[in-house]
């Protein structure tokens, strides 16, 4: 929601701002959540976790390595209850104020983040979400993307063994449960497992002009 708000400002020719004024109700609806009191509590807890989560990056230059840490959210404020006229603050724009980090803001402005559709939030499995993210990022406008199973396993950061990872991929293939993308498995000439990703949308399956990453 925050990223969509910033992109809308840019598309409207406005100067984007790191601080977003939204309705807590809209956040819950956009992420396919209920709008009960419990869900508002979970929203607060989610914002707190994002505020406390630190991402560390490192850049090596010659003999020097630079480490940098930042949070996704710099600050947030939630107003709950009712206003002077008895209106539910959860449904009033501005009752939730979120200031995203400078790093995330710059990534959105430079269009370096992927657009998250609403059905993304229907995926309850963290692995499925991560597989979806990688498919979105690497396939792009190509007809197909091929990636060695071992390399794909590494990219997901999946903590279980590669054997369990392969089992999950086979499940996504058999029940066709991964939104937007169709997965298949093949073998390289050396006998290594290869994951092939294509879009489910008709018209994008002809030919074989995709990119392949090493197994």
XYZ file of N, CA, C and O in Angstrom:
860
model
N 0.829 -1.192 0.000
C 0.000 0.000 0.000
C 0.873 1.255 0.000
O 0.627 2.204 -0.734
N 1.913 1.251 0.817
C 2.810 2.415 0.883
C 3.500 2.639 -0.448
O 3.582 3.779 -0.948
N 3.995 1.541 -1.055
C 4.694 1.667 -2.323
C 3.745 2.112 -3.430
O 4.105 2.939 -4.274
N 2.510 1.588 -3.413
C 1.526 1.982 -4.411
C 1.183 3.460 -4.271
O 0.996 4.174 -5.267
N 1.101 3.924 -3.022
C 0.792 5.335 -2.755
C 1.887 6.237 -3.332
O 1.595 7.256 -3.965
N 3.148 5.858 -3.125
C 4.266 6.659 -3.637
C 4.271 6.661 -5.159
O 4.464 7.700 -5.803
N 4.045 5.483 -5.769
C 4.027 5.397 -7.221
C 2.883 6.215 -7.804
O 3.020 6.832 -8.871
N 1.743 6.267 -7.112
C 0.619 7.067 -7.575
C 0.973 8.547 -7.561
O 0.609 9.295 -8.486
N 1.693 8.979 -6.521
C 2.141 10.369 -6.465
C 3.048 10.701 -7.651
O 2.916 11.754 -8.278
N 3.970 9.783 -7.954
C 4.888 9.997 -9.079
C 4.115 10.054 -10.392
O 4.347 10.937 -11.232
N 3.184 9.120 -10.582
C 2.400 9.075 -11.821
C 1.521 10.307 -11.983
O 1.212 10.707 -13.113
N 1.113 10.908 -10.843
C 0.285 12.114 -10.890
C 1.119 13.387 -11.027
O 0.575 14.493 -11.022
N 2.457 13.221 -11.143
C 3.331 14.380 -11.297
C 3.615 15.115 -10.003
O 4.094 16.264 -10.030
N 3.340 14.482 -8.870
C 3.573 15.103 -7.569
C 4.942 14.696 -7.026
O 5.532 13.709 -7.463
N 5.433 15.463 -6.079
C 6.685 15.119 -5.417
C 6.396 14.081 -4.344
O 5.633 14.354 -3.402
N 6.959 12.885 -4.456
C 6.654 11.834 -3.477
C 7.225 12.153 -2.108
O 8.203 12.895 -1.980
N 6.606 11.587 -1.090
C 7.008 11.841 0.290
C 7.227 10.507 0.990
O 6.480 9.559 0.766
N 8.234 10.450 1.856
C 8.513 9.214 2.588
C 7.441 8.916 3.629
O 7.311 7.781 4.077
N 6.693 9.925 4.058
C 5.634 9.740 5.042
C 4.295 9.596 4.334
O 3.899 10.466 3.558
N 3.633 8.482 4.588
C 2.371 8.179 3.928
C 1.244 8.257 4.946
O 1.357 7.727 6.055
N 0.166 8.934 4.576
C -1.017 9.043 5.423
C -2.096 8.135 4.839
O -2.552 8.353 3.712
N -2.486 7.118 5.577
C -3.450 6.142 5.065
C -4.479 5.797 6.135
O -4.384 6.229 7.286
N -5.446 4.975 5.726
C -6.433 4.437 6.673
C -5.983 3.038 7.086
O -5.681 2.219 6.222
N -5.963 2.734 8.381
C -5.662 1.352 8.790
C -6.599 0.357 8.115
O -6.181 -0.743 7.738
N -7.853 0.740 7.936
C -8.848 -0.122 7.284
C -8.389 -0.510 5.879
O -8.510 -1.665 5.465
N -7.839 0.461 5.124
C -7.399 0.193 3.754
C -6.221 -0.775 3.726
O -6.097 -1.581 2.794
N -5.345 -0.677 4.724
C -4.203 -1.597 4.801
C -4.720 -3.025 4.976
O -4.248 -3.961 4.306
N -5.680 -3.216 5.856
C -6.221 -4.550 6.113
C -6.925 -5.111 4.877
O -6.740 -6.277 4.522
N -7.705 -4.275 4.209
C -8.426 -4.728 3.016
C -7.455 -5.079 1.896
O -7.601 -6.098 1.206
N -6.435 -4.244 1.710
C -5.473 -4.457 0.628
C -4.670 -5.736 0.816
O -4.205 -6.336 -0.162
N -4.488 -6.152 2.065
C -3.714 -7.365 2.345
C -4.613 -8.557 2.652
O -4.163 -9.552 3.216
N -5.881 -8.444 2.236
C -6.847 -9.538 2.386
C -7.014 -9.991 3.831
O -7.065 -11.184 4.132
N -7.069 -9.027 4.740
C -7.299 -9.326 6.150
C -8.717 -8.943 6.546
O -9.351 -8.097 5.900
N -9.180 -9.555 7.622
C -10.462 -9.136 8.188
C -10.277 -7.772 8.834
O -9.159 -7.270 8.964
N -11.359 -7.156 9.249
C -11.277 -5.809 9.831
C -11.789 -5.807 11.265
O -12.372 -4.828 11.737
N -11.548 -6.903 11.976
C -11.950 -6.993 13.379
C -10.887 -6.351 14.267
O -9.797 -5.980 13.815
N -11.213 -6.243 15.561
C -10.263 -5.660 16.506
C -8.960 -6.431 16.565
O -7.875 -5.853 16.703
N -9.054 -7.761 16.436
C -7.855 -8.601 16.472
C -6.929 -8.284 15.311
O -5.707 -8.251 15.464
N -7.500 -8.026 14.144
C -6.687 -7.722 12.968
C -5.984 -6.370 13.116
O -4.850 -6.195 12.667
N -6.644 -5.418 13.758
C -6.000 -4.125 14.001
C -4.820 -4.298 14.961
O -3.781 -3.649 14.819
N -4.990 -5.167 15.925
C -3.889 -5.457 16.842
C -2.730 -6.093 16.097
O -1.557 -5.738 16.320
N -3.028 -7.023 15.188
C -1.984 -7.663 14.401
C -1.305 -6.658 13.471
O -0.105 -6.768 13.201
N -2.062 -5.669 13.001
C -1.473 -4.608 12.181
C -0.449 -3.838 12.989
O 0.653 -3.547 12.506
N -0.791 -3.502 14.223
C 0.163 -2.794 15.086
C 1.417 -3.627 15.304
O 2.541 -3.103 15.247
N 1.230 -4.913 15.557
C 2.375 -5.786 15.800
C 3.237 -5.915 14.548
O 4.470 -5.951 14.635
N 2.594 -5.967 13.385
C 3.342 -6.058 12.138
C 4.170 -4.813 11.885
O 5.337 -4.904 11.464
N 3.601 -3.646 12.164
C 4.347 -2.391 12.001
C 5.516 -2.331 12.977
O 6.609 -1.864 12.626
N 5.284 -2.810 14.186
C 6.369 -2.814 15.181
C 7.515 -3.706 14.710
O 8.686 -3.330 14.817
N 7.182 -4.885 14.171
C 8.235 -5.792 13.698
C 9.013 -5.182 12.534
O 10.241 -5.290 12.469
N 8.304 -4.522 11.612
C 8.988 -3.885 10.492
C 9.904 -2.764 10.965
O 10.991 -2.562 10.432
N 9.437 -2.050 11.979
C 10.234 -0.962 12.539
C 11.488 -1.481 13.235
O 12.548 -0.842 13.213
N 11.374 -2.670 13.834
C 12.495 -3.230 14.583
C 13.403 -4.116 13.737
O 14.515 -4.447 14.159
N 12.943 -4.509 12.548
C 13.740 -5.371 11.684
C 14.834 -4.561 11.001
O 14.559 -3.539 10.368
N 16.062 -5.004 11.146
C 17.201 -4.315 10.548
C 17.786 -5.145 9.417
O 18.017 -6.346 9.567
N 17.999 -4.505 8.288
C 18.632 -5.139 7.141
C 20.068 -4.640 7.060
O 20.323 -3.443 7.121
N 21.001 -5.560 6.935
C 22.417 -5.201 6.861
C 22.952 -5.513 5.474
O 22.734 -6.602 4.945
N 23.628 -4.543 4.876
C 24.264 -4.755 3.581
C 25.761 -4.532 3.741
O 26.223 -3.861 4.670
N 26.535 -5.100 2.838
C 27.972 -4.862 2.855
C 28.485 -4.730 1.434
O 28.032 -5.434 0.527
N 29.391 -3.798 1.243
C 29.980 -3.527 -0.068
C 31.501 -3.595 0.074
O 32.091 -2.945 0.940
N 32.136 -4.394 -0.776
C 33.581 -4.540 -0.734
C 34.214 -3.714 -1.843
O 33.802 -3.776 -3.000
N 35.188 -2.923 -1.481
C 35.924 -2.102 -2.438
C 37.404 -2.201 -2.126
O 37.875 -1.653 -1.124
N 38.132 -2.923 -2.971
C 39.552 -3.128 -2.696
C 39.733 -3.926 -1.425
O 39.190 -5.024 -1.271
N 40.469 -3.365 -0.486
C 40.701 -4.026 0.798
C 39.718 -3.545 1.866
O 39.843 -3.898 3.027
N 38.766 -2.757 1.458
C 37.824 -2.169 2.409
C 36.435 -2.767 2.229
O 35.991 -3.029 1.117
N 35.743 -3.012 3.329
C 34.362 -3.488 3.295
C 33.514 -2.558 4.158
O 33.875 -2.259 5.296
N 32.405 -2.100 3.606
C 31.529 -1.162 4.296
C 30.222 -1.864 4.649
O 29.559 -2.446 3.788
N 29.851 -1.830 5.926
C 28.595 -2.413 6.390
C 27.606 -1.287 6.693
O 27.980 -0.257 7.258
N 26.370 -1.500 6.308
C 25.334 -0.497 6.552
C 24.064 -1.198 7.000
O 23.694 -2.245 6.462
N 23.386 -0.637 7.999
C 22.157 -1.232 8.503
C 21.018 -0.226 8.479
O 21.227 0.970 8.694
N 19.805 -0.697 8.200
C 18.643 0.184 8.156
C 17.390 -0.640 8.388
O 17.381 -1.864 8.230
N 16.311 0.039 8.773
C 15.008 -0.595 8.937
C 14.136 -0.255 7.742
O 14.400 0.713 7.020
N 13.094 -1.042 7.512
C 12.180 -0.749 6.414
C 11.279 0.434 6.754
O 10.909 1.214 5.885
N 10.930 0.564 8.041
C 10.093 1.668 8.501
C 10.867 2.485 9.527
O 11.374 1.938 10.502
N 10.962 3.781 9.303
C 11.641 4.659 10.260
C 10.730 5.036 11.430
O 11.178 5.167 12.561
N 9.440 5.209 11.126
C 8.520 5.705 12.165
C 7.089 5.388 11.754
O 6.772 5.336 10.567
N 6.237 5.159 12.739
C 4.811 4.998 12.449
C 4.003 5.515 13.634
O 4.442 5.477 14.776
N 2.790 6.003 13.342
C 1.868 6.479 14.368
C 0.461 6.020 14.002
O 0.031 6.184 12.857
N -0.241 5.427 14.970
C -1.615 4.961 14.739
C -2.543 5.649 15.733
O -2.288 5.642 16.938
N -3.609 6.248 15.218
C -4.649 6.825 16.057
C -5.845 5.883 16.028
O -6.347 5.550 14.950
N -6.300 5.425 17.193
C -7.423 4.498 17.261
C -8.576 5.101 18.058
O -8.415 6.104 18.751
N -9.730 4.449 17.948
C -10.914 4.934 18.651
C -11.779 5.773 17.733
O -11.929 5.475 16.548
N -12.329 6.848 18.244
C -13.200 7.722 17.454
C -12.763 9.173 17.609
O -12.140 9.554 18.612
N -13.117 9.979 16.613
C -12.799 11.406 16.710
C -13.910 12.138 17.452
O -14.829 11.512 18.016
N -13.853 13.471 17.453
C -14.816 14.271 18.203
C -16.251 14.088 17.714
O -17.216 14.293 18.460
N -16.397 13.695 16.434
C -17.733 13.511 15.863
C -18.193 12.059 15.938
O -19.252 11.711 15.398
N -17.402 11.203 16.580
C -17.783 9.814 16.720
C -17.411 8.930 15.542
O -17.850 7.777 15.462
N -16.610 9.464 14.607
C -16.209 8.683 13.434
C -15.092 7.707 13.798
O -14.190 8.033 14.580
N -15.148 6.518 13.235
C -14.141 5.488 13.474
C -12.817 5.918 12.859
O -12.707 6.089 11.640
N -11.789 6.116 13.689
C -10.498 6.574 13.190
C -9.835 5.543 12.276
O -8.986 5.894 11.461
N -10.222 4.283 12.422
C -9.655 3.256 11.559
C -10.000 3.457 10.092
O -9.327 2.919 9.211
N -11.068 4.239 9.828
C -11.509 4.463 8.456
C -11.275 5.896 8.000
O -11.857 6.342 7.011
N -10.410 6.605 8.711
C -10.106 7.997 8.365
C -8.663 8.094 7.880
O -7.734 7.652 8.556
N -8.468 8.661 6.695
C -7.132 8.822 6.145
C -6.294 9.720 7.045
O -6.742 10.774 7.474
N -5.091 9.278 7.346
C -4.192 10.039 8.197
C -4.129 9.511 9.610
O -3.251 9.908 10.380
N -5.060 8.617 9.967
C -5.009 8.056 11.316
C -3.869 7.043 11.438
O -3.509 6.645 12.539
N -3.322 6.632 10.293
C -2.100 5.828 10.280
C -1.061 6.564 9.455
O -1.272 6.855 8.274
N 0.041 6.910 10.089
C 1.144 7.597 9.423
C 2.368 6.690 9.436
O 2.786 6.231 10.497
N 2.908 6.435 8.247
C 4.077 5.559 8.127
C 5.172 6.302 7.383
O 4.957 6.813 6.284
N 6.342 6.361 7.997
C 7.508 6.934 7.338
C 8.452 5.796 6.993
O 9.037 5.174 7.882
N 8.564 5.485 5.705
C 9.420 4.380 5.299
C 10.876 4.846 5.264
O 11.167 6.049 5.236
N 11.794 3.893 5.277
C 13.220 4.236 5.304
C 13.637 4.900 3.998
O 13.003 4.730 2.951
N 14.710 5.639 4.069
C 15.228 6.322 2.877
C 15.621 5.308 1.802
O 15.408 5.533 0.611
N 16.194 4.165 2.247
C 16.607 3.121 1.294
C 15.409 2.588 0.529
O 15.437 2.478 -0.700
N 14.319 2.246 1.241
C 13.132 1.709 0.585
C 12.477 2.767 -0.293
O 12.024 2.471 -1.410
N 12.439 3.997 0.188
C 11.855 5.097 -0.584
C 12.594 5.272 -1.909
O 11.977 5.383 -2.972
N 13.919 5.275 -1.849
C 14.713 5.433 -3.076
C 14.497 4.261 -4.030
O 14.464 4.442 -5.255
N 14.348 3.052 -3.463
C 14.117 1.874 -4.300
C 12.782 1.992 -5.036
O 12.666 1.615 -6.204
N 11.763 2.521 -4.348
C 10.454 2.692 -4.979
C 10.515 3.763 -6.062
O 10.017 3.570 -7.174
N 11.148 4.882 -5.746
C 11.250 5.989 -6.707
C 12.000 5.564 -7.963
O 11.633 5.929 -9.088
N 13.045 4.767 -7.772
C 13.842 4.293 -8.914
C 13.226 3.054 -9.555
O 13.821 2.458 -10.456
N 12.053 2.650 -9.073
C 11.326 1.497 -9.612
C 12.160 0.221 -9.542
O 12.195 -0.579 -10.481
N 12.834 0.028 -8.412
C 13.671 -1.148 -8.209
C 12.970 -2.211 -7.364
O 13.587 -3.176 -6.934
N 11.693 -2.031 -7.092
C 10.930 -3.025 -6.336
C 9.803 -3.544 -7.218
O 9.307 -2.831 -8.095
N 9.398 -4.783 -6.998
C 8.353 -5.370 -7.816
C 6.984 -4.982 -7.268
O 6.820 -4.734 -6.081
N 5.999 -4.914 -8.155
C 4.631 -4.632 -7.753
C 4.009 -5.889 -7.156
O 4.095 -6.959 -7.732
N 3.408 -5.749 -5.996
C 2.817 -6.897 -5.309
C 1.308 -6.905 -5.550
O 0.594 -6.003 -5.106
N 0.767 -7.917 -6.265
C -0.675 -7.998 -6.469
C -1.377 -8.471 -5.207
O -0.747 -9.063 -4.316
N -2.675 -8.262 -5.137
C -3.420 -8.612 -3.937
C -3.377 -10.111 -3.651
O -3.299 -10.532 -2.498
N -3.387 -10.950 -4.708
C -3.417 -12.388 -4.460
C -2.108 -12.897 -3.843
O -2.052 -14.015 -3.371
N -1.076 -12.051 -3.843
C 0.177 -12.418 -3.170
C -0.089 -12.711 -1.695
O 0.512 -13.613 -1.105
N -1.014 -11.964 -1.107
C -1.283 -12.099 0.319
C -2.175 -13.298 0.636
O -2.408 -13.608 1.802
N -2.671 -13.975 -0.398
C -3.394 -15.221 -0.180
C -2.429 -16.388 0.004
O -2.832 -17.448 0.471
N -1.184 -16.195 -0.393
C -0.189 -17.262 -0.266
C 0.307 -17.310 1.176
O 1.048 -16.430 1.610
N -0.091 -18.323 1.917
C 0.277 -18.414 3.322
C 1.654 -19.024 3.528
O 2.246 -18.879 4.598
N 2.174 -19.711 2.511
C 3.485 -20.337 2.634
C 4.586 -19.327 2.315
O 4.621 -18.761 1.214
N 5.514 -19.077 3.254
C 6.634 -18.164 2.973
C 7.461 -18.621 1.770
O 7.946 -17.788 1.003
N 7.623 -19.945 1.615
C 8.390 -20.447 0.473
C 7.683 -20.121 -0.834
O 8.324 -19.668 -1.801
N 6.365 -20.315 -0.887
C 5.632 -20.007 -2.118
C 5.756 -18.527 -2.469
O 5.938 -18.161 -3.631
N 5.674 -17.679 -1.450
C 5.835 -16.247 -1.705
C 7.214 -15.946 -2.273
O 7.361 -15.163 -3.214
N 8.234 -16.578 -1.693
C 9.596 -16.325 -2.147
C 9.810 -16.842 -3.566
O 10.449 -16.176 -4.386
N 9.264 -18.016 -3.877
C 9.356 -18.552 -5.238
C 8.659 -17.610 -6.216
O 9.178 -17.311 -7.297
N 7.482 -17.112 -5.825
C 6.752 -16.159 -6.672
C 7.588 -14.905 -6.919
O 7.659 -14.396 -8.032
N 8.222 -14.379 -5.863
C 9.043 -13.173 -5.996
C 10.194 -13.395 -6.970
O 10.494 -12.538 -7.818
N 10.861 -14.541 -6.862
C 11.995 -14.838 -7.742
C 11.538 -15.007 -9.186
O 12.208 -14.543 -10.114
N 10.400 -15.670 -9.377
C 9.869 -15.834 -10.727
C 9.550 -14.476 -11.342
O 9.850 -14.213 -12.512
N 8.932 -13.597 -10.556
C 8.587 -12.259 -11.036
C 9.827 -11.466 -11.400
O 9.889 -10.818 -12.453
N 10.825 -11.529 -10.532
C 12.045 -10.759 -10.740
C 12.837 -11.244 -11.942
O 13.283 -10.434 -12.770
N 13.036 -12.544 -12.067
C 13.948 -13.069 -13.083
C 13.304 -13.313 -14.442
O 13.983 -13.236 -15.468
N 12.006 -13.606 -14.465
C 11.375 -13.860 -15.754
C 11.203 -12.575 -16.546
O 11.495 -12.524 -17.734
N 10.738 -11.540 -15.863
C 10.566 -10.258 -16.550
C 9.661 -10.386 -17.757
O 8.576 -10.949 -17.686
N 10.120 -9.907 -18.916
C 9.349 -9.967 -20.151
C 9.767 -11.149 -21.021
O 9.365 -11.245 -22.181
N 10.585 -12.043 -20.473
C 11.053 -13.182 -21.245
C 9.968 -14.240 -21.390
O 8.994 -14.273 -20.635
N 10.179 -15.129 -22.358
C 9.261 -16.246 -22.544
C 9.422 -17.264 -21.433
O 8.446 -17.830 -20.941
N 10.661 -17.506 -21.016
C 10.918 -18.486 -19.961
C 12.187 -18.113 -19.214
O 13.019 -17.339 -19.697
N 12.299 -18.669 -18.036
C 13.516 -18.527 -17.225
C 13.877 -19.901 -16.701
O 13.022 -20.598 -16.148
N 15.124 -20.310 -16.894
C 15.605 -21.603 -16.429
C 16.665 -21.389 -15.370
O 17.564 -20.567 -15.545
N 16.560 -22.128 -14.299
C 17.512 -21.988 -13.200
C 17.778 -23.368 -12.607
O 16.848 -24.155 -12.385
N 19.046 -23.671 -12.381
C 19.383 -24.930 -11.748
C 18.695 -25.053 -10.406
O 18.583 -24.078 -9.660
N 18.218 -26.247 -10.092
C 17.487 -26.458 -8.846
C 18.318 -26.054 -7.632
O 17.824 -25.405 -6.707
N 19.606 -26.404 -7.638
C 20.476 -26.059 -6.510
C 20.622 -24.544 -6.374
O 20.610 -23.993 -5.267
N 20.734 -23.868 -7.511
C 20.853 -22.405 -7.502
C 19.546 -21.763 -7.044
O 19.542 -20.799 -6.264
N 18.427 -22.313 -7.530
C 17.105 -21.810 -7.138
C 16.896 -21.988 -5.635
O 16.396 -21.090 -4.942
N 17.288 -23.145 -5.126
C 17.196 -23.436 -3.692
C 17.980 -22.398 -2.887
O 17.514 -21.871 -1.876
N 19.164 -22.053 -3.369
C 20.012 -21.067 -2.687
C 19.375 -19.687 -2.719
O 19.400 -18.948 -1.723
N 18.800 -19.321 -3.860
C 18.190 -17.992 -4.010
C 17.011 -17.802 -3.054
O 16.787 -16.698 -2.551
N 16.264 -18.878 -2.798
C 15.098 -18.750 -1.925
C 15.487 -18.592 -0.458
O 14.722 -18.053 0.334
N 16.683 -19.071 -0.088
C 17.082 -19.038 1.312
C 16.338 -20.076 2.139
O 16.303 -19.993 3.372
N 15.752 -21.066 1.475
C 14.961 -22.109 2.145
C 15.861 -22.919 3.066
O 16.907 -23.433 2.647
N 15.458 -23.043 4.343
C 16.322 -23.669 5.347
C 16.353 -25.191 5.252
O 17.298 -25.822 5.714
N 15.314 -25.782 4.633
C 15.265 -27.237 4.536
C 16.214 -27.735 3.442
O 16.758 -26.952 2.658
N 16.404 -29.052 3.386
C 17.326 -29.657 2.432
C 16.853 -29.446 0.995
O 15.680 -29.151 0.743
N 17.774 -29.616 0.055
C 17.418 -29.462 -1.354
C 16.421 -30.547 -1.779
O 15.587 -30.331 -2.658
N 16.489 -31.712 -1.124
C 15.526 -32.762 -1.407
C 14.109 -32.342 -1.043
O 13.162 -32.587 -1.795
N 13.948 -31.709 0.126
C 12.638 -31.215 0.547
C 12.196 -30.065 -0.355
O 11.010 -29.941 -0.689
N 13.154 -29.233 -0.772
C 12.842 -28.132 -1.678
C 12.311 -28.671 -3.004
O 11.314 -28.167 -3.543
N 12.950 -29.717 -3.518
C 12.504 -30.330 -4.770
C 11.096 -30.895 -4.607
O 10.267 -30.791 -5.523
N 10.818 -31.478 -3.450
C 9.487 -32.019 -3.195
C 8.432 -30.917 -3.242
O 7.339 -31.104 -3.782
N 8.765 -29.749 -2.667
C 7.828 -28.625 -2.688
C 7.610 -28.117 -4.110
O 6.474 -27.795 -4.503
N 8.689 -28.039 -4.885
C 8.566 -27.595 -6.272
C 7.680 -28.565 -7.057
O 6.823 -28.143 -7.843
N 7.866 -29.855 -6.838
C 7.034 -30.857 -7.505
C 5.561 -30.692 -7.120
O 4.663 -30.904 -7.947
N 5.321 -30.313 -5.860
C 3.941 -30.094 -5.412
C 3.334 -28.908 -6.150
O 2.162 -28.966 -6.585
N 4.104 -27.810 -6.294
C 3.603 -26.648 -7.023
C 3.298 -27.027 -8.478
O 2.370 -26.489 -9.082
N 4.095 -27.940 -9.024
C 3.891 -28.376 -10.407
C 2.624 -29.228 -10.513
O 1.789 -29.014 -11.395
N 2.483 -30.175 -9.599
C 1.372 -31.129 -9.691
C 0.019 -30.485 -9.442
O -0.964 -30.779 -10.131
N -0.055 -29.582 -8.455
C -1.358 -28.962 -8.164
C -1.527 -27.579 -8.808
O -2.548 -26.932 -8.627
N -0.476 -27.148 -9.537
C -0.535 -25.862 -10.257
C -0.973 -24.738 -9.322
O -1.816 -23.906 -9.663
N -0.392 -24.722 -8.130
C -0.848 -23.809 -7.084
C -0.120 -22.467 -7.047
O -0.559 -21.556 -6.353
N 0.980 -22.326 -7.789
C 1.724 -21.065 -7.765
C 1.030 -20.052 -8.668
O 0.898 -20.281 -9.880
N 0.556 -18.928 -8.119
C -0.130 -17.933 -8.948
C 0.780 -17.360 -10.032
O 1.979 -17.172 -9.826
N 0.222 -17.100 -11.204
C 0.863 -16.387 -12.313
C 1.891 -17.207 -13.090
O 2.155 -16.914 -14.250
N 2.507 -18.200 -12.459
C 3.615 -18.897 -13.105
C 3.394 -20.407 -13.157
O 2.789 -20.988 -12.258
N 3.919 -21.006 -14.211
C 3.853 -22.446 -14.386
C 5.289 -22.979 -14.302
O 6.165 -22.524 -15.044
N 5.496 -23.917 -13.385
C 6.819 -24.488 -13.184
C 6.899 -25.866 -13.813
O 5.899 -26.588 -13.916
N 8.104 -26.252 -14.211
C 8.367 -27.614 -14.667
C 9.820 -27.939 -14.343
O 10.630 -27.047 -14.079
N 10.131 -29.230 -14.334
C 11.483 -29.692 -14.052
C 12.044 -30.418 -15.264
O 11.321 -31.120 -15.973
N 13.333 -30.242 -15.499
C 14.010 -30.969 -16.564
C 15.427 -31.291 -16.098
O 15.808 -30.947 -14.969
N 16.181 -31.935 -16.956
C 17.554 -32.297 -16.639
C 18.506 -31.637 -17.637
O 18.199 -31.520 -18.827
N 19.656 -31.226 -17.155
C 20.699 -30.743 -18.044
C 21.416 -31.942 -18.657
O 21.189 -33.092 -18.266
N 22.294 -31.692 -19.611
C 23.059 -32.777 -20.221
C 23.933 -33.484 -19.194
O 24.249 -34.660 -19.333
N 24.308 -32.740 -18.136
C 25.136 -33.331 -17.082
C 24.298 -34.072 -16.044
O 24.838 -34.646 -15.094
N 22.975 -34.038 -16.212
C 22.091 -34.748 -15.298
C 21.622 -33.956 -14.097
O 20.988 -34.505 -13.193
N 21.906 -32.639 -14.073
C 21.476 -31.806 -12.953
C 20.027 -31.360 -13.148
O 19.561 -31.179 -14.283
N 19.311 -31.202 -12.035
C 17.921 -30.748 -12.090
C 17.841 -29.280 -12.471
O 18.624 -28.454 -11.975
N 16.892 -28.959 -13.337
C 16.689 -27.586 -13.799
C 15.220 -27.221 -13.648
O 14.329 -27.987 -14.027
N 14.947 -26.043 -13.053
C 13.585 -25.532 -12.934
C 13.315 -24.593 -14.108
O 14.120 -23.709 -14.401
N 12.182 -24.790 -14.765
C 11.784 -23.933 -15.881
C 10.540 -23.163 -15.467
O 9.572 -23.746 -14.977
N 10.574 -21.853 -15.645
C 9.464 -20.981 -15.252
C 8.885 -20.304 -16.487
O 9.621 -19.743 -17.301
N 7.576 -20.386 -16.634
C 6.859 -19.676 -17.688
C 5.613 -19.043 -17.076
O 5.148 -19.458 -16.039
N 5.076 -18.051 -17.753
C 3.837 -17.438 -17.283
C 2.645 -18.295 -17.663
O 2.654 -18.978 -18.676
N 1.590 -18.227 -16.849
C 0.373 -18.948 -17.150
C -0.447 -18.259 -18.234
O -1.273 -18.888 -18.879
N -0.204 -16.984 -18.436
C -0.966 -16.232 -19.429
C -0.764 -16.832 -20.802
O 0.348 -17.094 -21.224
N -1.848 -17.006 -21.514
C -1.769 -17.605 -22.836
C -0.987 -16.711 -23.784
O -1.017 -15.494 -23.694
N -0.260 -17.357 -24.689
C 0.468 -16.610 -25.706
C 1.929 -16.411 -25.379
O 2.673 -15.883 -26.176
N 2.356 -16.816 -24.168
C 3.741 -16.610 -23.785
C 4.516 -17.915 -23.709
O 5.624 -17.937 -23.204
N 3.964 -18.993 -24.226
C 4.620 -20.284 -24.097
C 5.286 -20.739 -25.386
O 5.987 -21.732 -25.393
N 5.067 -20.068 -26.482
C 5.681 -20.487 -27.735
C 7.135 -20.060 -27.783
O 7.529 -19.055 -27.215
N 7.936 -20.872 -28.470
C 9.351 -20.536 -28.595
C 10.114 -20.875 -27.345
O 9.575 -21.363 -26.359
N 11.412 -20.609 -27.388
C 12.251 -20.891 -26.222
C 13.347 -19.841 -26.153
O 14.517 -20.117 -26.350
N 12.914 -18.597 -25.935
C 13.838 -17.471 -25.989
C 14.095 -16.909 -24.600
O 14.243 -15.717 -24.397
N 14.148 -17.807 -23.641
C 14.347 -17.373 -22.279
C 15.813 -17.403 -21.875
O 16.701 -17.709 -22.654
N 16.038 -17.074 -20.603
C 17.386 -17.016 -20.047
C 17.605 -18.210 -19.142
O 16.707 -18.659 -18.440
N 18.826 -18.721 -19.155
C 19.171 -19.868 -18.323
C 20.278 -19.501 -17.346
O 21.261 -18.859 -17.729
N 20.089 -19.857 -16.074
C 21.137 -19.688 -15.085
C 21.765 -21.044 -14.804
O 21.127 -22.081 -14.945
N 22.994 -21.027 -14.386
C 23.723 -22.265 -14.178
C 23.075 -23.105 -13.092
O 22.475 -22.575 -12.166
N 23.188 -24.449 -13.205
C 22.592 -25.330 -12.191
C 23.164 -25.065 -10.826
O 24.277 -24.570 -10.689
